[in-house]
């Protein structure tokens, strides 16, 4: 698993992006479990994720409504399959409005650029 911390900071919120090659939903669950073994990721406000598997797309907003879909759209646009991408957010106390979706998409693009 690759983890990139400090990808974006805005109004107190901090973002990280992580990911790994996966072949099944069970693999996705294993990657999420491994990430959340790190205390700071377990305590994050949101760990939103998405993946394109042969049997179809999977995603989770983890309370950040719409974030999983944003991740999925970037993955689809880049043609990335069998690779789960997780965008982690630690809420900084101020609502970001629509900027949060731009930050999620940018975090995924940063991850894919370094892949």
Coordinates of N, CA and C in Angstrom, one line a residue:
X1 N 0.8 -1.2 0.0 CA 0.0 0.0 0.0 C 0.9 1.2 0.0
X2 N 0.5 2.2 -0.8 CA 1.2 3.5 -0.8 C 0.3 4.6 -0.2
X3 N 0.9 5.4 0.7 CA 0.2 6.4 1.4 C 1.0 7.8 1.1
X4 N 0.2 8.8 0.7 CA 0.8 10.1 0.5 C 0.1 11.0 1.4
X5 N 0.8 11.5 2.4 CA 0.2 12.4 3.4 C 0.4 13.9 3.1
X6 N -0.4 14.7 3.6 CA -0.3 16.2 3.4 C -0.5 16.6 2.0
X7 N -1.4 15.9 1.3 CA -1.6 16.3 -0.1 C -2.3 17.7 -0.3
X8 N -3.2 17.9 0.6 CA -4.0 19.2 0.5 C -4.3 19.7 1.9
X9 N -4.2 21.0 2.1 CA -4.7 21.6 3.4 C -5.6 22.8 3.0
X10 N -6.7 22.9 3.6 CA -7.6 24.0 3.4 C -8.5 24.3 4.6
X11 N -8.4 25.5 5.1 CA -9.2 25.9 6.2 C -9.2 24.9 7.4
X12 N -8.1 24.4 7.6 CA -7.9 23.5 8.8 C -8.0 22.0 8.4
X13 N -8.7 21.7 7.3 CA -8.9 20.3 6.9 C -7.6 19.8 6.3
X14 N -7.2 18.6 6.5 CA -6.1 18.0 5.9 C -6.5 16.7 5.2
X15 N -5.8 16.5 4.0 CA -6.1 15.3 3.2 C -4.8 14.5 3.0
X16 N -5.1 13.2 2.9 CA -4.1 12.2 2.5 C -4.7 11.3 1.5
X17 N -3.9 10.6 0.7 CA -4.5 9.7 -0.3 C -3.6 8.4 -0.2
X18 N -4.3 7.3 -0.3 CA -3.7 6.0 -0.2 C -4.2 5.0 -1.3
X19 N -3.6 3.9 -1.5 CA -4.1 3.0 -2.5 C -3.3 1.7 -2.6
X20 N -3.8 0.8 -3.3 CA -3.1 -0.5 -3.5 C -3.8 -1.3 -4.6
X21 N -3.1 -2.2 -5.2 CA -3.7 -3.1 -6.2 C -4.6 -4.1 -5.4
X22 N -5.8 -4.4 -6.0 CA -6.7 -5.3 -5.4 C -7.4 -6.1 -6.5
X23 N -7.8 -7.3 -6.1 CA -8.5 -8.2 -7.1 C -9.9 -8.5 -6.7
X24 N -10.4 -8.1 -5.5 CA -11.7 -8.5 -5.0 C -12.1 -7.5 -3.9
X25 N -13.4 -7.6 -3.5 CA -13.9 -6.8 -2.4 C -13.2 -7.2 -1.1
X26 N -12.8 -8.5 -0.9 CA -12.1 -8.9 0.2 C -10.7 -8.2 0.3
X27 N -10.1 -8.1 -0.8 CA -8.8 -7.3 -0.9 C -9.0 -5.9 -0.5
X28 N -10.1 -5.3 -0.9 CA -10.4 -3.9 -0.5 C -10.5 -3.8 1.0
X29 N -11.3 -4.7 1.6 CA -11.4 -4.7 3.0 C -10.1 -4.9 3.7
X30 N -9.2 -5.7 3.2 CA -7.9 -5.9 3.8 C -7.1 -4.6 3.8
X31 N -7.1 -3.9 2.6 CA -6.4 -2.7 2.5 C -6.9 -1.6 3.5
X32 N -8.2 -1.5 3.6 CA -8.8 -0.5 4.5 C -8.5 -0.9 5.9
X33 N -8.5 -2.2 6.3 CA -8.1 -2.6 7.6 C -6.7 -2.3 7.9
X34 N -5.8 -2.5 7.0 CA -4.4 -2.2 7.2 C -4.2 -0.7 7.3
X35 N -4.9 0.1 6.6 CA -4.7 1.6 6.7 C -5.2 2.0 8.1
X36 N -6.3 1.5 8.5 CA -6.9 1.9 9.8 C -6.1 1.4 11.0
X37 N -5.2 0.5 10.8 CA -4.3 0.1 11.9 C -3.4 1.2 12.3
X38 N -3.2 2.2 11.4 CA -2.5 3.4 11.8 C -3.5 4.3 12.5
X39 N -3.2 4.6 13.8 CA -4.2 5.3 14.6 C -4.7 6.6 14.0
X40 N -3.8 7.4 13.4 CA -4.3 8.6 12.8 C -5.3 8.4 11.7
X41 N -5.2 7.3 10.9 CA -6.2 7.1 9.9 C -7.5 6.5 10.5
X42 N -7.3 5.7 11.5 CA -8.5 5.2 12.2 C -9.4 6.4 12.8
X43 N -8.7 7.4 13.2 CA -9.4 8.6 13.9 C -9.8 9.6 12.9
X44 N -9.5 9.4 11.6 CA -9.8 10.4 10.6 C -11.3 10.6 10.5
X45 N -11.7 11.8 10.0 CA -13.2 12.1 9.9 C -13.8 11.2 8.8
X46 N -13.0 11.1 7.7 CA -13.5 10.3 6.5 C -12.4 9.5 5.9
X47 N -12.7 8.3 5.5 CA -11.8 7.5 4.6 C -12.7 7.0 3.4
X48 N -12.9 7.9 2.5 CA -13.7 7.6 1.3 C -12.8 6.9 0.3
X49 N -13.5 5.9 -0.4 CA -12.7 5.1 -1.4 C -13.5 4.7 -2.6
X50 N -12.8 4.2 -3.6 CA -13.5 3.6 -4.8 C -12.5 2.7 -5.5
X51 N -13.1 1.8 -6.3 CA -12.3 0.9 -7.1 C -13.1 0.4 -8.2
X52 N -12.5 0.1 -9.4 CA -13.2 -0.5 -10.5 C -12.7 -2.0 -10.6
X53 N -13.6 -2.9 -10.3 CA -13.2 -4.3 -10.3 C -13.9 -4.9 -11.6
X54 N -13.5 -6.1 -12.1 CA -14.1 -6.7 -13.2 C -15.6 -6.9 -13.1
X55 N -16.1 -7.2 -11.8 CA -17.5 -7.4 -11.6 C -18.3 -6.1 -11.4
X56 N -17.6 -5.0 -11.4 CA -18.2 -3.7 -11.3 C -17.6 -2.7 -10.4
X57 N -18.0 -1.5 -10.4 CA -17.4 -0.5 -9.5 C -17.9 -0.6 -8.0
X58 N -17.1 -0.3 -7.1 CA -17.4 -0.3 -5.7 C -17.0 1.1 -5.1
X59 N -17.7 1.6 -4.1 CA -17.3 2.9 -3.6 C -17.9 3.1 -2.2
X60 N -17.3 3.9 -1.4 CA -17.9 4.3 -0.1 C -17.5 5.8 0.2
X61 N -18.5 6.5 0.6 CA -18.3 7.9 1.0 C -17.8 8.1 2.4
X62 N -18.0 7.1 3.3 CA -17.6 7.1 4.7 C -18.0 8.5 5.3
X63 N -19.3 8.9 5.0 CA -19.8 10.1 5.7 C -19.5 11.4 4.9
X64 N -18.7 11.3 3.9 CA -18.4 12.5 3.0 C -19.2 12.4 1.8
X65 N -20.5 12.7 1.9 CA -21.5 12.5 0.8 C -20.9 12.9 -0.6
X66 N -20.9 11.9 -1.5 CA -20.5 12.1 -2.9 C -19.0 11.9 -3.1
X67 N -18.2 11.7 -2.1 CA -16.8 11.6 -2.3 C -16.4 10.3 -3.0
X68 N -17.1 9.2 -2.7 CA -16.8 8.0 -3.4 C -17.0 8.0 -4.8
X69 N -18.1 8.7 -5.2 CA -18.4 8.9 -6.6 C -17.4 9.7 -7.4
X70 N -16.9 10.8 -6.7 CA -15.8 11.6 -7.3 C -14.6 10.8 -7.6
X71 N -14.2 10.0 -6.6 CA -13.0 9.1 -6.7 C -13.2 8.1 -7.9
X72 N -14.4 7.5 -8.0 CA -14.8 6.6 -9.0 C -14.7 7.3 -10.4
X73 N -15.2 8.5 -10.5 CA -15.2 9.2 -11.8 C -13.7 9.5 -12.3
X74 N -12.8 9.8 -11.4 CA -11.4 10.0 -11.7 C -10.8 8.7 -12.2
X75 N -11.1 7.6 -11.4 CA -10.5 6.3 -11.8 C -11.0 5.9 -13.2
X76 N -12.3 6.1 -13.4 CA -12.9 5.7 -14.7 C -12.3 6.5 -15.8
X77 N -12.1 7.8 -15.6 CA -11.5 8.7 -16.6 C -10.1 8.3 -16.9
X78 N -9.4 7.8 -15.9 CA -8.0 7.4 -16.1 C -7.8 6.0 -16.6
X79 N -8.9 5.2 -16.6 CA -8.9 3.8 -17.0 C -8.2 2.9 -16.0
X80 N -8.2 3.3 -14.7 CA -7.5 2.5 -13.7 C -8.5 1.5 -13.1
X81 N -8.1 0.2 -13.2 CA -8.9 -0.9 -12.7 C -8.1 -1.7 -11.7
X82 N -8.8 -2.4 -10.8 CA -8.2 -3.2 -9.8 C -7.2 -2.5 -8.9
X83 N -7.5 -1.2 -8.6 CA -6.6 -0.4 -7.7 C -7.6 0.4 -6.9
X84 N -7.6 0.1 -5.6 CA -8.4 0.9 -4.7 C -7.7 2.2 -4.3
X85 N -8.4 3.3 -4.3 CA -7.8 4.6 -3.9 C -8.7 5.2 -2.8
X86 N -8.0 5.5 -1.7 CA -8.7 6.0 -0.5 C -8.3 7.5 -0.2
X87 N -9.2 8.3 -0.1 CA -8.9 9.7 0.2 C -9.4 9.9 1.7
X88 N -8.4 10.3 2.5 CA -8.7 10.5 3.9 C -8.7 12.0 4.2
X89 N -9.7 12.4 5.0 CA -9.9 13.8 5.4 C -10.0 13.9 6.9
X90 N -9.2 14.8 7.5 CA -9.4 15.2 8.9 C -10.0 16.6 8.9
X91 N -11.2 16.6 9.4 CA -12.0 17.9 9.3 C -11.4 18.9 10.2
X92 N -11.3 20.1 9.7 CA -10.6 21.2 10.4 C -11.5 22.2 11.1
X93 N -12.8 22.0 11.1 CA -13.7 22.8 11.8 C -14.5 23.8 10.9
X94 N -14.1 24.0 9.7 CA -14.8 24.9 8.8 C -15.3 24.1 7.6
X95 N -16.6 24.3 7.2 CA -17.1 23.6 6.1 C -16.5 24.1 4.8
X96 N -16.2 23.2 3.9 CA -15.5 23.6 2.6 C -16.5 23.7 1.4
X97 N -17.7 23.3 1.6 CA -18.7 23.4 0.5 C -18.2 22.5 -0.7
X98 N -18.4 23.1 -1.9 CA -18.0 22.3 -3.1 C -16.5 22.1 -3.2
X99 N -15.7 22.9 -2.5 CA -14.3 22.8 -2.6 C -13.9 21.4 -2.2
X100 N -14.6 20.7 -1.3 CA -14.2 19.4 -0.8 C -14.2 18.4 -2.0
X101 N -15.1 18.5 -3.0 CA -15.1 17.6 -4.1 C -13.9 17.9 -5.0
X102 N -13.5 19.1 -5.2 CA -12.3 19.4 -5.9 C -11.0 18.9 -5.2
X103 N -11.0 19.0 -3.9 CA -9.9 18.4 -3.2 C -9.8 16.9 -3.3
X104 N -10.9 16.2 -3.2 CA -10.9 14.8 -3.4 C -10.4 14.4 -4.8
X105 N -10.9 15.1 -5.8 CA -10.5 14.7 -7.2 C -9.0 15.0 -7.3
X106 N -8.5 16.2 -6.8 CA -7.1 16.5 -6.9 C -6.2 15.5 -6.1
X107 N -6.7 15.0 -5.0 CA -5.9 14.0 -4.2 C -5.8 12.7 -5.1
X108 N -6.8 12.3 -5.7 CA -6.8 11.1 -6.6 C -5.8 11.4 -7.7
X109 N -5.9 12.5 -8.4 CA -5.0 12.8 -9.5 C -3.5 12.8 -9.0
X110 N -3.2 13.4 -7.8 CA -1.9 13.3 -7.3 C -1.4 11.9 -7.1
X111 N -2.3 11.0 -6.6 CA -2.0 9.6 -6.4 C -1.6 9.0 -7.7
X112 N -2.5 9.2 -8.7 CA -2.3 8.5 -10.0 C -1.1 9.0 -10.7
X113 N -0.7 10.3 -10.5 CA 0.5 10.8 -11.2 C 1.7 10.2 -10.6
X114 N 1.7 9.8 -9.3 CA 2.9 9.2 -8.7 C 2.8 7.6 -8.8
X115 N 1.8 7.1 -9.4 CA 1.6 5.6 -9.4 C 2.6 5.0 -10.3

